[in-house]
């Protein structure tokens, strides 16, 4: 294994007694809300994300990063613990009557970072609980729809002359759907947080619906294009926030000693994305910009998921014991290679979104195949309130159950089989379920075994459904 | 309305300035675990419950008392808040990975009693959380399978010369199923907590399986009879605990100024009882022995449920505001009448038992009809681990799906329709679903409306399922 440059620098510093040391290993974890990898650096030439692209050019872009569950609270609990949500008890939403709560005994990332000598702060979206489990020393104020303002509000924290290194958890509410509809637009798209008068410090970047690249799992309709134009605008607002944050890191003198991770809790807020474990829900952006000019403008083909973030960050901070209780793995060493060995498989596990939306799914996915187990397949697939109301969905739904919504009909989308097997390479939109194809029988049997082993290893209560029902 | 005697005594005391007053209105709430109304005072001439019968003879026996959910944590949260479990967030079990938690903002019965000047203690089974919500000043030790020992452990609390009145929450683990099987019994019944060497201070009362009165919703098989004999023995242990508790209340001089409520969280732990909202799950014993010799040896035909306990107890304590936020109603005044007006309908609401057992049901029941809405009827009915393992169930289940288990086949028990309507008077075992009978169409429509109105009034998140799915 190639030793990372920062390691050598820190080692040298330790020997030489210069000022370089633990204090120089700061961390910014930037998490957006319901965003698929729609950015210039992921090959989209319409959307404008120059600052995110610059970050990618200065770091590592993951080509195969996934969430473990495409639901906000559940996924964030995985991000901040490195433990699957079926094992940390954040089975679904934290807020309001959903009222899911992580186990009190779990030590989360901010708590472990604080114990490792870091000062910690969070800003923006939170959506996990209880607070004692996910405690940050500071909660910075800011409009979570205005990442530029949020960045400005971090200025003092970033430039504080506190001797401890910092851990900043920066979460936008963009590009989540918001309330209402875009005034004057005949297709009545959701505004995705965009406002007629914009946001202070943000330059609104508007998109021509005709020039949008419609995701192949979505219906290429005018309504969808108008919705995606709003979503793009929301993403560009995030981009400006990242630009401002990087500028402030540079101003504070910390750009060169800070690891910046950029990702999303899960995919885009459209049926077929969010709440599903289809690729539209699972695929997320992940950029890791390492300090000291490590691995600039590289790609990494490792299959990683959000359970890996906490161990990776702890590893970077020198706070990951060799034997640890996290279910994810540190990919810190893998950052040095384009195609590191041993990263060819990911798992996903979804149980609830809203408390009324019981729909447990367990998934194993390798580079070619993906097996989805829908444990409550007898139920109609439940809809998050924002996805049910989505004009793109309603437009298709109202045309009847045989209408196509992306690769499958409305009826097929709502009524799913117990198992789904897809050849992701040949069929990236997961249109053709191969579960009955005898050619795959051995692979299916092996993948079911893998799911069960994963459940046993990660203490999944739903493992009992193999034997009962 | 006839004024209760204690009210007059207290009023007189207030006028006369004697020592009678709030301090003389103590409360004991005695709750057993998974017990149907199987007691001598409910007409069972085999089971030996002389102390419970004596309590009934000294108070009011409710003929139509029901739980709101036949699941332990959920039901106890209703007992202790007067708020349905769909509205207090204790949607299912509190312990282990189920991890359901009541809202932090809810003021529970012990907290309100403490605020009203009571000293509070609990002993035995608890099974709700968080502790801060359900805080008692004292937790008394004791083996929850030995109600005699538990009573003895309350002696000091009962006779304390603290000037405040007391509220004692006394919960047995009897007659819940326990582990293992009865040694030497060829039918391998569950021991229901019975032990070969018994319990200190308890005289084991054993039953001849041939003389058991088998509940009509259970299969009359040797296995079931042997299981029920164990259950009876467990109930007789409770009875002795009640005897000891009453003796200690008399010893302390408080029998005459204490309201004693005896009930269970829900019905018997057999398929067809616990976890269902059939009569076997919903029907519970309820005895209310009032102080000052009020309403001795009377019956009450009011339909009441466990959501009514908290308001009733607060009312008795003088701590129920006219406008209150409890979803149950005080039946304090109804205790004075055999057939009080306005108590002709109850509701029930079940959502989870274990976290993996999603099976929401909503029920309205009047004196003749009962409508059950199975919201997730597409799923197989989920089994609590103890009920699945129950020898009585396994014995029938292994004989195949068309085998009768009580009034319905194994297949029918597991696969339920969306709605079930029963004429409880003509068909108390709920064998014949009348939902398709056109004769009942108007009543069905009216009862569906009532369920929806109940959901709206009690803030039930699942109300949305009327419109979606």
XYZ file of N, CA and C in Angstrom, chain B residues 28-222:
585
model
N -54.566 2.158 44.430
C -53.752 1.012 44.007
C -54.253 0.571 42.637
N -53.350 0.571 41.677
C -53.691 0.080 40.325
C -52.922 -1.220 40.113
N -53.667 -2.314 40.060
C -53.100 -3.675 40.004
C -53.338 -4.188 38.588
N -52.254 -4.424 37.850
C -52.379 -4.825 36.439
C -51.666 -6.154 36.207
N -52.387 -7.115 35.679
C -51.769 -8.403 35.363
C -51.425 -8.460 33.874
N -50.758 -9.525 33.495
C -50.120 -9.607 32.186
C -50.765 -10.709 31.336
N -51.512 -10.347 30.328
C -52.129 -11.336 29.423
C -53.199 -12.160 30.130
N -54.158 -11.499 30.741
C -55.207 -12.238 31.449
C -56.593 -11.888 30.928
N -57.317 -12.881 30.508
C -58.724 -12.691 30.176
C -59.528 -12.704 31.475
N -60.827 -12.370 31.420
C -61.611 -12.339 32.669
C -61.903 -13.756 33.175
N -60.864 -14.477 33.524
C -61.000 -15.839 34.031
C -60.850 -15.813 35.536
N -61.969 -15.661 36.210
C -61.985 -15.554 37.659
C -63.364 -16.045 38.103
N -63.408 -16.447 39.367
C -64.699 -16.894 39.890
C -65.778 -15.840 39.743
N -65.426 -14.591 40.031
C -66.425 -13.523 40.012
C -66.917 -13.216 38.605
N -66.244 -13.756 37.592
C -66.741 -13.609 36.219
C -67.454 -14.885 35.765
N -67.799 -15.735 36.740
C -68.649 -16.880 36.407
C -67.904 -18.170 36.113
N -66.610 -18.182 36.351
C -65.849 -19.413 36.128
C -65.814 -20.188 37.452
N -66.435 -21.383 37.492
C -66.521 -22.093 38.765
C -65.399 -23.108 38.959
N -64.429 -23.126 38.072
C -63.275 -24.014 38.251
C -62.086 -23.264 38.845
N -61.813 -22.118 38.286
C -60.619 -21.396 38.722
C -60.819 -20.853 40.131
N -59.772 -20.907 40.922
C -59.876 -20.462 42.315
C -59.259 -19.073 42.482
N -60.128 -18.109 42.672
C -59.676 -16.721 42.840
C -60.462 -16.068 43.983
N -60.400 -16.641 45.170
C -61.244 -16.143 46.266
C -60.972 -14.680 46.641
N -59.720 -14.262 46.545
C -59.408 -12.892 46.959
C -59.891 -11.875 45.928
N -59.776 -12.245 44.653
C -60.299 -11.356 43.610
C -61.828 -11.324 43.700
N -62.422 -12.464 43.992
C -63.875 -12.510 44.131
C -64.328 -11.643 45.317
N -63.531 -11.667 46.382
C -63.871 -10.845 47.551
C -63.785 -9.359 47.207
N -62.779 -9.045 46.391
C -62.651 -7.650 45.970
C -63.873 -7.242 45.145
N -64.284 -8.130 44.234
C -65.477 -7.850 43.420
C -66.683 -7.663 44.328
N -66.778 -8.500 45.362
C -67.918 -8.420 46.276
C -67.910 -7.116 47.062
N -66.748 -6.497 47.107
C -66.605 -5.249 47.855
C -66.563 -4.038 46.917
N -66.857 -4.290 45.625
C -66.754 -3.173 44.680
C -67.609 -3.382 43.455
N -67.107 -2.911 42.333
C -67.850 -2.950 41.072
C -67.133 -3.870 40.090
N -67.889 -4.779 39.492
C -67.326 -5.642 38.455
C -67.812 -5.140 37.104
N -66.892 -4.803 36.241
C -67.267 -4.385 34.884
C -67.463 -5.617 34.007
N -68.590 -5.663 33.334
C -68.903 -6.801 32.463
C -68.400 -6.605 31.036
N -68.052 -5.376 30.717
C -67.651 -5.082 29.339
C -66.446 -4.147 29.342
N -65.347 -4.656 29.834
C -64.118 -3.856 29.854
C -63.174 -4.391 28.769
N -62.484 -3.470 28.102
C -61.657 -3.842 26.955
C -60.316 -3.124 26.999
N -59.337 -3.763 26.406
C -58.102 -3.036 26.146
C -58.290 -2.253 24.838
N -57.315 -1.393 24.536
C -57.351 -0.676 23.253
C -56.392 -1.329 22.260
N -55.459 -2.098 22.782
C -54.492 -2.831 21.957
C -54.004 -4.008 22.778
N -53.958 -5.185 22.170
C -53.603 -6.381 22.936
C -52.109 -6.658 22.868
N -51.351 -5.648 23.192
C -49.897 -5.764 23.197
C -49.374 -5.029 24.416
N -48.433 -5.661 25.082
C -48.036 -5.232 26.417
C -47.623 -3.769 26.544
N -46.522 -3.381 25.874
C -46.022 -2.004 26.031
C -47.068 -1.002 25.586
N -47.622 -1.258 24.424
C -48.596 -0.320 23.859
C -49.769 -0.142 24.810
N -50.285 -1.247 25.341
C -51.443 -1.160 26.216
C -51.096 -0.455 27.532
N -49.944 -0.769 28.076
C -49.561 -0.125 29.335
C -49.367 1.377 29.158
N -48.915 1.759 27.968
C -48.779 3.200 27.719
C -50.154 3.866 27.699
N -51.163 3.133 27.247
C -52.522 3.674 27.248
C -53.058 3.730 28.679
N -52.804 2.670 29.434
C -53.232 2.649 30.843
C -52.676 3.860 31.582
N -51.406 4.162 31.327
C -50.714 5.195 32.115
C -50.782 6.598 31.517
N -51.446 6.733 30.366
C -51.577 8.091 29.812
C -53.023 8.467 29.511
N -53.883 7.470 29.258
C -55.241 7.802 28.819
C -55.262 8.272 27.381
N -54.183 7.963 26.647
C -54.040 8.381 25.247
C -53.761 7.131 24.420
N -54.482 6.971 23.327
C -54.296 5.778 22.490
C -52.846 5.671 22.029
N -52.402 4.449 21.825
C -50.988 4.285 21.513
C -50.624 4.845 20.137
N -51.592 4.972 19.229
C -51.264 5.618 17.956
C -51.020 7.118 18.151
N -51.383 7.649 19.312
C -51.224 9.093 19.548
C -50.174 9.402 20.609
N -49.717 8.386 21.328
C -48.665 8.667 22.321
C -47.295 8.167 21.846
N -47.264 7.556 20.656
C -46.030 7.086 19.998
C -45.466 5.789 20.577
N -46.123 5.223 21.576
C -45.706 3.897 22.047
C -46.400 2.872 21.133
N -45.979 2.902 19.856
C -46.665 2.125 18.817
C -46.487 0.614 19.006
N -45.485 0.220 19.782
C -45.209 -1.198 19.992
C -44.282 -1.350 21.193
N -43.581 -2.470 21.224
C -42.756 -2.800 22.390
C -41.676 -1.763 22.677
N -41.384 -1.639 23.957
C -40.381 -0.676 24.403
C -38.988 -1.310 24.453
N -38.938 -2.611 24.749
C -37.638 -3.206 25.076
C -36.844 -3.603 23.821
N -35.568 -3.839 24.054
C -34.668 -4.413 23.046
C -34.764 -3.638 21.724
N -34.682 -4.361 20.623
C -34.601 -3.678 19.336
C -35.926 -3.103 18.860
N -37.007 -3.388 19.554
C -38.292 -2.803 19.142
C -38.248 -1.285 19.349
N -37.792 -0.900 20.557
C -37.348 0.463 20.841
C -38.387 1.561 20.571
N -39.655 1.246 20.746
C -40.661 2.307 20.653
C -40.644 3.120 21.946
N -40.885 4.397 21.801
C -40.773 5.340 22.908
C -41.958 6.305 22.888
N -42.550 6.515 24.045
C -43.604 7.521 24.182
C -43.002 8.922 24.004
N -43.819 9.847 23.493
C -43.343 11.230 23.339
C -42.866 11.788 24.677
N -41.787 12.530 24.626
C -41.239 13.134 25.843
C -42.188 14.143 26.479
N -43.041 14.743 25.666
C -43.855 15.846 26.208
C -45.103 15.374 26.947
N -45.389 14.073 26.898
C -46.627 13.589 27.521
C -46.469 13.474 29.040
N -47.470 13.969 29.741
C -47.484 13.844 31.206
C -48.280 12.587 31.542
N -47.610 11.623 32.126
C -48.280 10.352 32.422
C -48.972 10.403 33.781
N -49.733 9.375 34.049
C -50.482 9.285 35.304
C -49.603 9.457 36.544
N -48.487 8.711 36.674
C -47.702 8.894 37.905
C -47.159 10.309 38.048
N -46.802 10.925 36.939
C -46.271 12.292 36.992
C -47.375 13.265 37.403
N -48.568 13.073 36.866
C -49.691 13.949 37.219
C -50.137 13.711 38.663
N -50.070 12.464 39.096
C -50.433 12.173 40.490
C -49.422 12.813 41.438
N -48.139 12.729 41.075
C -47.112 13.373 41.906
C -47.356 14.879 41.960
N -47.709 15.446 40.798
C -47.978 16.885 40.747
C -49.202 17.238 41.593
N -50.112 16.279 41.740
C -51.320 16.520 42.539
C -51.086 16.239 44.019
N -49.847 15.968 44.389
C -49.534 15.806 45.804
C -49.428 14.378 46.282
N -49.436 13.433 45.368
C -49.338 12.021 45.746
C -47.885 11.569 45.845
N -47.624 10.614 46.722
C -46.364 9.887 46.645
C -46.638 8.654 45.781
N -45.684 8.322 44.915
C -45.943 7.293 43.909
C -44.886 6.196 43.981
N -45.321 4.980 43.752
C -44.383 3.856 43.686
C -44.894 2.836 42.684
N -43.959 2.129 42.105
C -44.340 1.034 41.222
C -43.585 -0.213 41.654
N -44.177 -1.353 41.317
C -43.504 -2.619 41.595
C -43.873 -3.590 40.484
N -42.881 -4.385 40.042
C -43.143 -5.407 39.029
C -42.942 -4.900 37.625
N -43.719 -5.466 36.723
C -43.540 -5.206 35.290
C -43.742 -3.722 34.944
N -42.940 -3.230 34.023
C -42.969 -1.795 33.671
C -43.230 -1.676 32.159
N -42.170 -1.900 31.343
C -42.311 -2.107 29.894
C -42.799 -0.891 29.100
N -42.557 0.283 29.629
C -42.823 1.518 28.886
C -41.605 2.423 29.020
N -41.509 3.401 28.172
C -40.370 4.307 28.239
C -40.645 5.572 27.438
N -39.849 6.607 27.600
C -38.684 6.667 28.483
C -39.074 6.817 29.956
N -38.130 6.517 30.820
C -38.394 6.536 32.257
C -38.873 7.907 32.710
N -38.306 8.979 32.143
C -38.680 10.326 32.580
C -40.173 10.572 32.363
N -40.719 9.998 31.299
C -42.150 10.182 31.029
C -42.993 9.419 32.050
N -42.535 8.225 32.399
C -43.322 7.360 33.290
C -42.687 7.276 34.680
N -42.216 8.405 35.155
C -41.452 8.402 36.402
C -42.329 8.177 37.639
N -41.914 7.213 38.447
C -42.474 7.015 39.789
C -41.387 7.387 40.787
N -41.811 7.925 41.908
C -40.813 8.329 42.912
C -40.022 7.132 43.409
N -40.713 6.021 43.579
C -40.052 4.827 44.101
C -40.273 3.637 43.188
N -39.244 2.818 43.056
C -39.390 1.531 42.389
C -39.108 0.469 43.432
N -40.119 -0.320 43.758
C -39.959 -1.328 44.802
C -39.502 -2.634 44.173
N -38.642 -3.362 44.872
C -38.129 -4.614 44.302
C -39.130 -5.766 44.500
N -38.912 -6.850 43.782
C -39.788 -8.015 43.949
C -39.799 -8.869 42.706
N -40.082 -10.139 42.890
C -40.192 -11.072 41.770
C -41.587 -10.920 41.177
N -41.654 -10.475 39.941
C -42.962 -10.164 39.358
C -43.788 -11.423 39.076
N -43.199 -12.596 39.319
C -43.969 -13.846 39.238
C -44.491 -14.255 40.614
N -44.155 -13.493 41.623
C -44.588 -13.824 42.980
C -45.297 -12.610 43.583
N -46.590 -12.520 43.340
C -47.353 -11.344 43.773
C -47.445 -11.259 45.293
N -47.285 -12.395 45.977
C -47.303 -12.370 47.451
C -46.055 -11.644 47.962
N -44.921 -12.033 47.401
C -43.681 -11.341 47.781
C -43.766 -9.853 47.420
N -44.287 -9.581 46.229
C -44.440 -8.175 45.809
C -45.272 -7.400 46.834
N -46.394 -7.998 47.245
C -47.257 -7.320 48.229
C -46.478 -7.050 49.514
N -45.753 -8.067 49.959
C -44.957 -7.878 51.178
C -43.963 -6.727 51.032
N -43.413 -6.623 49.834
C -42.425 -5.560 49.609
C -43.058 -4.167 49.564
N -44.376 -4.115 49.496
C -45.081 -2.815 49.490
C -45.454 -2.376 50.911
N -45.250 -3.255 51.854
C -45.726 -3.000 53.231
C -45.264 -1.646 53.765
N -43.971 -1.408 53.623
C -43.403 -0.158 54.157
C -44.009 1.061 53.458
N -44.137 0.953 52.139
C -44.700 2.076 51.372
C -46.139 2.355 51.806
N -46.923 1.291 52.018
C -48.335 1.464 52.372
C -48.515 2.070 53.760
N -47.582 1.721 54.644
C -47.768 2.165 56.036
C -46.901 3.369 56.390
N -46.254 3.914 55.410
C -45.411 5.098 55.622
C -46.256 6.205 56.257
N -45.665 6.952 57.203
C -46.486 8.006 57.808
C -46.373 9.346 57.078
N -45.827 9.288 55.853
C -45.862 10.443 54.948
C -47.313 10.953 54.890
N -47.484 12.265 54.976
C -48.838 12.817 55.015
C -49.542 12.757 53.644
N -48.756 12.586 52.581
C -49.366 12.589 51.250
C -50.130 11.296 50.995
N -51.172 11.352 50.172
C -51.835 10.107 49.766
C -50.890 9.337 48.853
N -51.189 8.042 48.642
C -50.276 7.262 47.807
C -50.953 6.755 46.539
N -50.095 6.551 45.527
C -50.508 5.869 44.290
C -49.524 4.730 44.075
N -50.042 3.517 44.136
C -49.202 2.328 43.943
C -49.600 1.629 42.650
N -48.608 1.405 41.780
C -48.823 0.719 40.493
C -48.181 -0.645 40.637
N -49.029 -1.668 40.662
C -48.622 -3.021 41.055
C -48.842 -3.958 39.865
N -47.753 -4.429 39.251
C -47.889 -5.178 37.990
C -47.195 -6.531 38.046
N -47.960 -7.569 37.908
C -47.390 -8.918 37.879
C -46.931 -9.277 36.459
N -46.034 -10.250 36.381
C -45.728 -10.866 35.076
C -46.604 -12.089 34.860
N -47.335 -12.521 35.876
C -48.340 -13.569 35.714
C -49.581 -12.964 35.067
N -50.336 -13.716 34.285
C -50.085 -15.076 33.806
C -49.492 -15.113 32.387
N -48.469 -14.300 32.122
C -47.780 -14.310 30.823
C -47.138 -15.683 30.609
N -46.990 -16.090 29.369
C -46.209 -17.285 29.086
C -44.763 -17.094 29.553
N -44.105 -18.198 29.871
C -42.698 -18.130 30.276
C -41.910 -19.072 29.384
N -40.669 -19.330 29.738
C -39.846 -20.188 28.881
C -40.038 -21.672 29.176
N -39.624 -22.495 28.239
C -39.579 -23.927 28.489
C -40.918 -24.632 28.451
N -40.957 -25.788 29.095
C -42.189 -26.572 29.132
C -42.300 -27.244 30.490
N -43.507 -27.701 30.816
C -43.725 -28.329 32.121
C -43.082 -29.716 32.117
N -42.138 -29.960 33.037
C -41.447 -31.251 33.019
C -42.419 -32.403 33.308
N -42.313 -33.432 32.509
C -43.101 -34.627 32.758
C -44.490 -34.629 32.160
N -44.949 -33.474 31.666
C -46.290 -33.439 31.072
C -46.187 -33.842 29.600
N -46.908 -34.903 29.191
C -46.751 -35.398 27.822
C -47.186 -34.384 26.758
N -48.006 -33.412 27.131
C -48.465 -32.415 26.151
C -47.539 -31.198 26.085
N -46.500 -31.247 26.896
C -45.477 -30.186 26.886
C -46.041 -28.762 26.934
N -46.967 -28.512 27.832
C -47.512 -27.157 27.894
C -46.470 -26.158 28.382
N -46.679 -24.910 27.994
C -45.864 -23.832 28.556
C -46.202 -23.725 30.051
N -45.214 -23.435 30.909
C -45.510 -23.388 32.351
C -46.135 -22.078 32.851
N -46.277 -21.080 32.016
C -46.895 -19.812 32.449
C -46.306 -19.318 33.779
N -45.013 -19.463 33.918
C -44.348 -18.956 35.122
C -44.351 -19.913 36.298
N -45.114 -21.003 36.199
C -45.134 -21.976 37.306
C -43.795 -22.704 37.385
N -43.360 -22.966 38.604
C -42.080 -23.649 38.798
C -42.297 -24.904 39.624
N -41.502 -25.943 39.351
C -41.675 -27.203 40.095
C -41.653 -26.997 41.608
N -40.777 -26.107 42.075
C -40.683 -25.904 43.523
C -41.494 -24.717 44.017
N -42.291 -24.139 43.142
C -43.176 -23.055 43.558
C -42.453 -21.772 43.938
N -43.146 -20.908 44.653
C -42.627 -19.601 45.061
C -42.839 -19.436 46.554
N -41.870 -18.824 47.237
C -42.015 -18.634 48.681
C -43.300 -17.865 49.012
N -44.051 -18.404 49.947
C -45.252 -17.699 50.397
C -46.481 -17.982 49.569
N -46.313 -18.698 48.445
C -47.438 -18.988 47.567
C -47.798 -20.468 47.685
N -49.066 -20.766 47.860
C -49.538 -22.150 47.850
C -49.913 -22.512 46.421
N -49.180 -23.467 45.803
C -49.500 -23.785 44.409
C -50.899 -24.390 44.312
N -51.693 -23.870 43.424
C -53.025 -24.433 43.194
C -53.018 -25.043 41.805
N -53.142 -26.367 41.777
C -53.026 -27.062 40.492
C -54.407 -27.459 39.997
N -54.495 -27.572 38.681
C -55.803 -27.826 38.065
C -55.777 -29.086 37.212
N -56.885 -29.765 37.219
C -57.066 -30.961 36.403
C -57.462 -30.511 34.985
N -56.611 -30.809 34.000
C -56.906 -30.349 32.632
C -58.310 -30.748 32.154
N -58.804 -31.859 32.665
C -60.131 -32.295 32.210
C -61.238 -31.383 32.723
N -60.956 -30.635 33.765
C -62.021 -29.814 34.364
C -61.958 -28.346 33.943
N -61.010 -28.056 33.063
C -60.844 -26.670 32.586
C -62.030 -26.278 31.720
N -62.413 -25.044 31.810
C -63.420 -24.508 30.895
C -62.653 -23.871 29.719
N -62.643 -24.533 28.593
C -61.869 -24.019 27.454
C -62.627 -22.860 26.795
N -61.941 -21.740 26.618
C -62.548 -20.579 25.962
C -63.052 -21.009 24.588
N -64.199 -20.543 24.210
C -64.806 -21.026 22.962
C -64.023 -20.565 21.727
N -63.136 -19.601 21.869
C -62.330 -19.196 20.701
C -61.035 -20.002 20.603
N -60.845 -20.925 21.549
C -59.652 -21.778 21.504
C -60.048 -23.195 21.110
N -59.091 -23.965 20.591
C -59.411 -25.348 20.234
C -59.484 -26.211 21.498
N -60.509 -26.980 21.622
C -60.643 -27.834 22.810
C -59.843 -29.127 22.596
N -58.548 -29.002 22.749
C -57.632 -30.130 22.552
C -56.947 -30.427 23.877
N -56.424 -31.637 24.022
C -55.676 -31.945 25.263
C -54.535 -30.955 25.497
